[in-house]
Short mmCIF file of C-alpha atoms and ligand atoms in Angstrom, two decimals:
data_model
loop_
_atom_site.label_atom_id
_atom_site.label_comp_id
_atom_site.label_asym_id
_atom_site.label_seq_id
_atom_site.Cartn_x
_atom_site.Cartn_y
_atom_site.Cartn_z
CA UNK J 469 28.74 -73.34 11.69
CA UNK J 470 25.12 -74.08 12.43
CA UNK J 471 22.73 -75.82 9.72
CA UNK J 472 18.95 -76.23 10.25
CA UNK J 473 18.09 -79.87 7.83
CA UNK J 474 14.74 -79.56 6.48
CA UNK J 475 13.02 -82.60 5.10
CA UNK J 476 11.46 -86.76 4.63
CA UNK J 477 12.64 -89.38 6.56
CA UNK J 478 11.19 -92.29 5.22
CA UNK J 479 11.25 -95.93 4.49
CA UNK J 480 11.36 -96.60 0.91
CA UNK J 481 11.64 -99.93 -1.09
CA UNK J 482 14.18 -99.84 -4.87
CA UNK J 483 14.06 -101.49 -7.52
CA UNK J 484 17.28 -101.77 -10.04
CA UNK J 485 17.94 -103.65 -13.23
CA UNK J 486 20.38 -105.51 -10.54
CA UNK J 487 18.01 -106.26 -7.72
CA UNK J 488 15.27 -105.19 -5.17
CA UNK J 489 15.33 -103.73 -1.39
CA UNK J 490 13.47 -104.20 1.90
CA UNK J 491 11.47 -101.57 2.99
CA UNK J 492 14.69 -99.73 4.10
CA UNK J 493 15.11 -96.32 6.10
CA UNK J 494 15.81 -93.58 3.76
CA UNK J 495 14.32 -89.94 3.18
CA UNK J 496 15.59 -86.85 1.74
CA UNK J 497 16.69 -85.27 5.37
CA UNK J 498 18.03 -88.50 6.17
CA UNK J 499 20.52 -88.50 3.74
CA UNK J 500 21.34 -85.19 4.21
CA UNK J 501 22.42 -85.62 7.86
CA UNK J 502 24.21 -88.47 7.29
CA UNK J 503 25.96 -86.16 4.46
CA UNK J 504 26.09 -83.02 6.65
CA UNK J 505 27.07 -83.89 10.04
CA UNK J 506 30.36 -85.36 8.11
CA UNK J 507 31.53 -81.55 7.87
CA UNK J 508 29.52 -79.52 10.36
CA UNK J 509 27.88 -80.48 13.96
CA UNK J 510 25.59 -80.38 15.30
CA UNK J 511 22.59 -80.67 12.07
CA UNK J 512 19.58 -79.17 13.34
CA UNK J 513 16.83 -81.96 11.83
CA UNK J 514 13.51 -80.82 10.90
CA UNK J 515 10.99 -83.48 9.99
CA UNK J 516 8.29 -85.67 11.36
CA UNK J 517 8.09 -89.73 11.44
CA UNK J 518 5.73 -92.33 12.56
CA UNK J 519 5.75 -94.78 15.52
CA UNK J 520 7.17 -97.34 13.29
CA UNK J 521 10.56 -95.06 12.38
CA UNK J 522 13.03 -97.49 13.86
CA UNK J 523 14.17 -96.08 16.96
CA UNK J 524 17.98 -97.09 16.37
CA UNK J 525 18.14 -94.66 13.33
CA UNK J 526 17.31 -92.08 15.29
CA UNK J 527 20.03 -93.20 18.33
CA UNK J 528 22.32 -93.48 15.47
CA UNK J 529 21.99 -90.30 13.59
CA UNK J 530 22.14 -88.48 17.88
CA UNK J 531 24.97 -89.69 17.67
CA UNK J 532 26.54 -88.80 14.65
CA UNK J 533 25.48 -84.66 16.27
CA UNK J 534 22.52 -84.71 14.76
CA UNK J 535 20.26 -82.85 17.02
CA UNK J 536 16.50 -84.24 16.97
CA UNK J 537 14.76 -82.03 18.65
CA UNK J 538 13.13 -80.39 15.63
CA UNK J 539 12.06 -84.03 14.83
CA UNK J 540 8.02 -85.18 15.37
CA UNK J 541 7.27 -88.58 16.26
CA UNK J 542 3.31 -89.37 15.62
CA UNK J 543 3.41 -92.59 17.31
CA UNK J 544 0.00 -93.41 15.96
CA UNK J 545 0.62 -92.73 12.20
CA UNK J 546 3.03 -93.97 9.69
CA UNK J 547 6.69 -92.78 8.05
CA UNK J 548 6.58 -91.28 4.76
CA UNK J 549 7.16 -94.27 2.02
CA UNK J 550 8.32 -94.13 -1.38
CA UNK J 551 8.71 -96.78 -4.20
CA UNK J 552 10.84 -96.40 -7.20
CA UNK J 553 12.15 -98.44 -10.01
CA UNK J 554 15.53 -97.17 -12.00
CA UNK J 555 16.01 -97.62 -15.35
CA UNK J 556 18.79 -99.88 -17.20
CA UNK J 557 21.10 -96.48 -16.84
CA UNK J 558 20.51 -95.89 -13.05
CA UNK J 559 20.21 -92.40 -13.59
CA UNK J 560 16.41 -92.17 -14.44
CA UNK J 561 13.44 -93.51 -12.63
CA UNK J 562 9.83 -93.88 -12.33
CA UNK J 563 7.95 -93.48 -9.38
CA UNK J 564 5.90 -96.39 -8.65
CA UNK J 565 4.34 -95.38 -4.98
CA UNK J 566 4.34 -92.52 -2.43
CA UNK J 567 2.66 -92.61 0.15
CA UNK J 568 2.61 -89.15 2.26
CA UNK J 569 1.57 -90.84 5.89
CA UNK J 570 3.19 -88.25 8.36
CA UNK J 571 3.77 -85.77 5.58
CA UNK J 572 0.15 -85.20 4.72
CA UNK J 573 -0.39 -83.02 7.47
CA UNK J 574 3.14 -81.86 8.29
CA UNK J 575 3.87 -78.63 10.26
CA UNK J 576 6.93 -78.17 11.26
CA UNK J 577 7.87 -76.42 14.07
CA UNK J 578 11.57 -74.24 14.25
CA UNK J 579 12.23 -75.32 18.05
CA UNK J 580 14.15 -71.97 19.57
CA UNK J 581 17.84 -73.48 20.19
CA UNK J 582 17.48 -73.12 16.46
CA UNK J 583 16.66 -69.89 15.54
CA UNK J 584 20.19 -68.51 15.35
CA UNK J 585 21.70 -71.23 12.57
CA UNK J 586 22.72 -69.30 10.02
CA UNK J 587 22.23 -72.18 7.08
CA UNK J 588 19.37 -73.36 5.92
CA UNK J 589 18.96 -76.31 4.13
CA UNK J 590 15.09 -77.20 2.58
CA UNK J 591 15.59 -80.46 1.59
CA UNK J 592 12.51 -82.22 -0.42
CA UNK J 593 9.53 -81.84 1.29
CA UNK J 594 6.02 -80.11 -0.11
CA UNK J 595 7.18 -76.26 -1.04
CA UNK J 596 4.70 -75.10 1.65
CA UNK J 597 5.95 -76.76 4.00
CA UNK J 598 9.86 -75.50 2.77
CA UNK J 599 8.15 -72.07 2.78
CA UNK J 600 6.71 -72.22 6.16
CA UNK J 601 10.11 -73.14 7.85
CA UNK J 602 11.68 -70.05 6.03
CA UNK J 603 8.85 -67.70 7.78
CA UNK J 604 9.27 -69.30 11.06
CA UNK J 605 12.93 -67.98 11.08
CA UNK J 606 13.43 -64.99 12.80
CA UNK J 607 16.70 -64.27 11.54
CA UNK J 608 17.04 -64.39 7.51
CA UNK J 609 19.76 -67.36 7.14
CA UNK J 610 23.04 -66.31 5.66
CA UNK J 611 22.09 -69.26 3.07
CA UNK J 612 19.54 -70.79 2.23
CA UNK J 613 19.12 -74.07 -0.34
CA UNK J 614 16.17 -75.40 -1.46
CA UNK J 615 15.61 -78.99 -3.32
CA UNK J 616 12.70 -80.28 -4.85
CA UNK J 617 11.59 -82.85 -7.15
CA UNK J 618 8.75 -83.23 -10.08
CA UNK J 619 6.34 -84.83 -8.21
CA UNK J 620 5.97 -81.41 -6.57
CA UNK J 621 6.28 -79.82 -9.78
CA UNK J 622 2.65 -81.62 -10.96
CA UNK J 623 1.10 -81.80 -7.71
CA UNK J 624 2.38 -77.91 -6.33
CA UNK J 625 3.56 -75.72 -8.77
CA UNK J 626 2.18 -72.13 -7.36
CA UNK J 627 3.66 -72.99 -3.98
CA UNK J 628 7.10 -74.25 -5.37
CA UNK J 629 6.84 -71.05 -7.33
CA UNK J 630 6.43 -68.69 -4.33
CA UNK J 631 8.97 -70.38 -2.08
CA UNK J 632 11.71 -70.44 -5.38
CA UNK J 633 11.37 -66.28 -4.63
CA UNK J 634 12.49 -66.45 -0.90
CA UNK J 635 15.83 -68.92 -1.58
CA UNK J 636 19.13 -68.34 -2.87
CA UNK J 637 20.33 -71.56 -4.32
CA UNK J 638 18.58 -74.56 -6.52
CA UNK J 639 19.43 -77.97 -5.87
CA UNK J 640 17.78 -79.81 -8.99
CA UNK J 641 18.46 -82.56 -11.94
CA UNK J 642 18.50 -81.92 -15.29
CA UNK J 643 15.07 -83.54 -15.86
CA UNK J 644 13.25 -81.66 -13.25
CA UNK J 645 15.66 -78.45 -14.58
CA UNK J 646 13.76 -78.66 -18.07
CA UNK J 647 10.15 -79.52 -17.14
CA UNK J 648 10.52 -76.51 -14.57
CA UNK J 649 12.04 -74.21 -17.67
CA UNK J 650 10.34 -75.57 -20.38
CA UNK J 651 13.75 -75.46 -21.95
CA UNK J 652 15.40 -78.36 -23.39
CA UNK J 653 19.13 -76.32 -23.14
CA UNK J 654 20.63 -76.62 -19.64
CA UNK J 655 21.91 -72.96 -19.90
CA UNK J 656 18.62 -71.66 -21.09
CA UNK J 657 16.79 -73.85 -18.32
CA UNK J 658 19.15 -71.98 -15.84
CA UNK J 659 18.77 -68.16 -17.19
CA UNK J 660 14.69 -69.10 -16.74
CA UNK J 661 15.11 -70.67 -13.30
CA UNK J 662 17.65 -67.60 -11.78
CA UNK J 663 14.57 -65.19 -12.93
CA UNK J 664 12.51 -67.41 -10.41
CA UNK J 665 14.26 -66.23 -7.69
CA UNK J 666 17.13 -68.51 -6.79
CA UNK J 667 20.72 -66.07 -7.75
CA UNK J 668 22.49 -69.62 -7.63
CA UNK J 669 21.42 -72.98 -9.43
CA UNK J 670 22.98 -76.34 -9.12
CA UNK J 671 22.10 -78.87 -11.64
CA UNK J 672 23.10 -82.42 -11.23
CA UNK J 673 23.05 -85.09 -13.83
CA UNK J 674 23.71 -88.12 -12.07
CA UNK J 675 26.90 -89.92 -13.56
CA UNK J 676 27.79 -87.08 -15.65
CA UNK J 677 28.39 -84.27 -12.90
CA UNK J 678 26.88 -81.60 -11.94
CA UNK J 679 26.97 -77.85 -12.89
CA UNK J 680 27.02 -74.53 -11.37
CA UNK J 681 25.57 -71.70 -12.12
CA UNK J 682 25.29 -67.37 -11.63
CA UNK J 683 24.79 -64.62 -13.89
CA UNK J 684 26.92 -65.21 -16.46
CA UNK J 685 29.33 -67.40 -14.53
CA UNK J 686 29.04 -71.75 -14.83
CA UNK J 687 31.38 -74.41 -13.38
CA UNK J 688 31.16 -78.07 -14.05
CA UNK J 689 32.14 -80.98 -12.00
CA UNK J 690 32.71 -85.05 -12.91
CA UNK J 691 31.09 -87.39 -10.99
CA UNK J 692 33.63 -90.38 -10.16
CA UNK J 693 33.52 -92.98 -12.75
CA UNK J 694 32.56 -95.83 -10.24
CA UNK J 695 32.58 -99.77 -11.18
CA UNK J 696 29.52 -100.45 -9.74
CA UNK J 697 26.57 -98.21 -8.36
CA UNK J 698 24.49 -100.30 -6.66
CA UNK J 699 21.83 -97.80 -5.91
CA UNK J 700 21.52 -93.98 -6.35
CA UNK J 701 18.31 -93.13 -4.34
CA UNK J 702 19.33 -90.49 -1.87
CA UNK J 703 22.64 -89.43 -4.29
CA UNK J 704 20.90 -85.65 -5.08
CA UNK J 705 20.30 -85.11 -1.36
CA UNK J 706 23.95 -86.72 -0.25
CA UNK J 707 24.88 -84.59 -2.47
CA UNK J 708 23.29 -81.56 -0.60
CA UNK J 709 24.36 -82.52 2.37
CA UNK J 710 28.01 -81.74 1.38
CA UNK J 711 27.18 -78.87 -0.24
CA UNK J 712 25.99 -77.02 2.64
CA UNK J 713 27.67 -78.40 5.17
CA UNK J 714 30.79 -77.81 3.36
CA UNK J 715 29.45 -74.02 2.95
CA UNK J 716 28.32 -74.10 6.84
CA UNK J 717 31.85 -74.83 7.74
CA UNK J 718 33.57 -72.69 5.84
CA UNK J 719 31.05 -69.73 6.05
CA UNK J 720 32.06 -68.16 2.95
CA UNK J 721 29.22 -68.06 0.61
CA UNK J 722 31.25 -66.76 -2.67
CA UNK J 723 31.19 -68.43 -6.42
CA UNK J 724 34.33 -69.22 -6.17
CA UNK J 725 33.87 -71.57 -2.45
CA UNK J 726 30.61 -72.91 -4.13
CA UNK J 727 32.59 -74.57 -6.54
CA UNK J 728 34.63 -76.97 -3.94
CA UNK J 729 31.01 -77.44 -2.07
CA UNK J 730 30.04 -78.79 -5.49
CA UNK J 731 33.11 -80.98 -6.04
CA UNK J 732 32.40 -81.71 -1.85
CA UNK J 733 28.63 -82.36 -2.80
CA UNK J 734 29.63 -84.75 -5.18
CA UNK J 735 32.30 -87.10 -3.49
CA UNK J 736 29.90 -87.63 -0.58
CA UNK J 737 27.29 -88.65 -3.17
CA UNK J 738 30.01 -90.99 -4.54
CA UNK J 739 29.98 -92.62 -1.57
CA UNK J 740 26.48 -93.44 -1.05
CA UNK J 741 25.90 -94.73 -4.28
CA UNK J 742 28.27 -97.92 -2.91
CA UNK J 743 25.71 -99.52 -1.17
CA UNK J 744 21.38 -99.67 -0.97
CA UNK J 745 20.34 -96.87 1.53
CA UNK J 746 22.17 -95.08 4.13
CA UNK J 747 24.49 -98.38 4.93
CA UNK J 748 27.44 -96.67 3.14
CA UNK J 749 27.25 -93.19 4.53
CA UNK J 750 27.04 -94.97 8.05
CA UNK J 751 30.30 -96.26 7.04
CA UNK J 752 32.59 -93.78 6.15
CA UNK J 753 34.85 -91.22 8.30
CA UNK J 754 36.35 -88.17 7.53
CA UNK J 755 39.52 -89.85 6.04
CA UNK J 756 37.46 -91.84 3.37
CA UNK J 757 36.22 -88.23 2.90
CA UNK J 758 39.17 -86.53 2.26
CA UNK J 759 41.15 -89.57 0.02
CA UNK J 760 37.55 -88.90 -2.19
CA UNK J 761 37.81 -85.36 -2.11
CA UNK J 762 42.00 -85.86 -3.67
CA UNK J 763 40.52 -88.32 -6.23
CA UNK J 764 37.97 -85.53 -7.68
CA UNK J 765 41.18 -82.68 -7.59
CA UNK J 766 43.49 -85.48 -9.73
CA UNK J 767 39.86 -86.22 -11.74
CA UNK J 768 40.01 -82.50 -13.00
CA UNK J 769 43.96 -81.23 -13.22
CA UNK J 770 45.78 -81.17 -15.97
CA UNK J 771 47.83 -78.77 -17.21
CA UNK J 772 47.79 -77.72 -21.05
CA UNK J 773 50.32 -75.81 -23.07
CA UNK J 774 49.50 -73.16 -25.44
CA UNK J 775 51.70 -72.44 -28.31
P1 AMP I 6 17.04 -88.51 -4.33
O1 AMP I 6 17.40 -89.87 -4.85
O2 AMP I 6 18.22 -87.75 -3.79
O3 AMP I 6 16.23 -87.71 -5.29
O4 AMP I 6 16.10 -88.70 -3.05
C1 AMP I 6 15.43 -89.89 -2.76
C2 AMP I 6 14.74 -89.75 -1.42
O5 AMP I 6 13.69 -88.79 -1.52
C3 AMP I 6 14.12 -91.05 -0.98
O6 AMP I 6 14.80 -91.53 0.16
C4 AMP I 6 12.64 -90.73 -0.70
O7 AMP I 6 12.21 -91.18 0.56
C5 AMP I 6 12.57 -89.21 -0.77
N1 AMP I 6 11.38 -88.77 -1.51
C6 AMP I 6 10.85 -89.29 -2.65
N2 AMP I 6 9.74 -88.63 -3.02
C7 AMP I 6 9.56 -87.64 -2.09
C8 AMP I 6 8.57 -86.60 -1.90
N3 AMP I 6 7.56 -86.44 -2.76
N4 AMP I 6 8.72 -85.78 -0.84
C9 AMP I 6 9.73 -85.94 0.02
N5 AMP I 6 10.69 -86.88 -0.09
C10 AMP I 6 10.61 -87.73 -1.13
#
């Protein structure tokens, strides 16, 4: 059941049609623990911060069995930040800021205690930095997901396209799915992307689901139809973090099981929608979980007759 958590942890400031945040803790490996360490313990983080990372995050994600140790503090530096701005929709943005601090020169370091984990998630990070954590592993992972996002696209294609070889699953939205193809058809974007390297490829499209694909094979799932979402920064990689820790507790790494760690995936990215930042996934236990889980089964079953 052990998960190595790859990735930013940040502070980043939103802007919605419906309001505007603080500089608030966020981060791609951030959300993924908070996601994760619902279904699997402990998460073995991976990522660096500055002196000014607030120091009851970190007591608070220790707590939740996230284990730090592969964690960097550069007390002299500062966090990773990020400003972005959604659109009327909420499920498109623009990237107003980022600032790399801490990342700029990030290498991470694979402590020992956890060399034997035997899932690997590479949350968004530089691909070079992904790829460098994969070669530090002594053991090939059972699994091993990588996400990414356009800005790496523009600013580090060849390495995204050498680390793409050495992974078995995608974690990407349909935008950054097309301007990686050059396809404008999802299932043509994901017959290009599989040649890349990655045998699986998981496509998510914000309110309207996400998909699944290998070979020939695709599955869809809904996202919940929710009221109000109040701010989807950190949804993709909440949405990873059920994913794999759904696959890291169930260690079965077949179509068939990726398809509930999609439907997983997706309720725990229902959830932190809810509220700006992690304050949601902070929230919730593992019977919130499992209602969420029920309400995406009764989203999806029906039962037809043919005549
Ligand atoms: P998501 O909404 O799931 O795509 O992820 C949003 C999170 O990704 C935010 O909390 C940011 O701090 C983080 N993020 C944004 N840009 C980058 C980047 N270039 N590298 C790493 N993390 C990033």
């Amino acid at each position: 059941m052990s998960l190595i958590v790859v990735g930013s942890m940040a502070f980043d400031q939103i802007e919605t049609p419906f309001g505007k945040s603080d500089r608030i803790v966020g981060g791609a490996a951030t959300y993924i623990a908070w996601s994760a360490s619902q279904l699997v313990q402990p998460v073995n983080q991976i990522s660096v911060v500055g002196g000014d990372f607030p120091q009851e995050e970190l007591d608070a994600l220790a707590a939740r069995g996230v284990n730090l140790e592969g964690v960097q503090v550069k007390k002299d530096q500062r966090s990773f930040f990020w400003a972005g701005r959604y659109h009327m929709d909420m499920n498109s943005r623009d990237t107003l800021e980022t600032q790399l601090n801490v990342l700029a020169d990030f290498e991470p370091v694979v402590p020992d205690s956890y060399q034997d984990s035997e899932f690997l998630m590479l949350g968004n990070l530089a691909p070079a930095v992904q790829h460098s954590v994969i070669r530090q592993m002594r053991r090939k992972p059972k699994l091993t997901v990588l996400d990414t996002m356009n800005f790496w696209m523009e600013s580090a294609m060849p390495d995204l396209e050498r680390v793409l070889q050495d992974v078995d699953v995608l974690l990407i939205n349909d935008s950054e799915a097309r301007q990686l193809s050059a396809q404008y058809s999802l299932v043509r974007a994901a017959r290009e992307i599989m040649k890349m390297g990655p045998k699986y490829l998981v496509i998510k499209k914000g309110e309207h689901g996400a998909l699944l694909f290998h070979e020939d094979l695709v599955f869809v799932a809904p996202a919940l139809p929710l009221e109000e979402v109040f701010d989807p920064t950190g949804a993709g990689d909440t949405f990873a973090g059920g994913f794999i820790g759904y696959l890291a507790r169930t260690r079965d790494i077949s179509f068939e099981n990726m398809k509930s760690a999609v439907i997983v995936g997706s309720a725990m990215a229902s959830f932190s929608v809810e509220k700006f930042g992690t304050t949601r996934m902070k929230e919730i236990d593992k019977s919130d979980v499992e209602s969420r889980i029920r309400q995406f089964i009764d989203l999806v079953n029906f039962e037809i007759q043919l005549t």
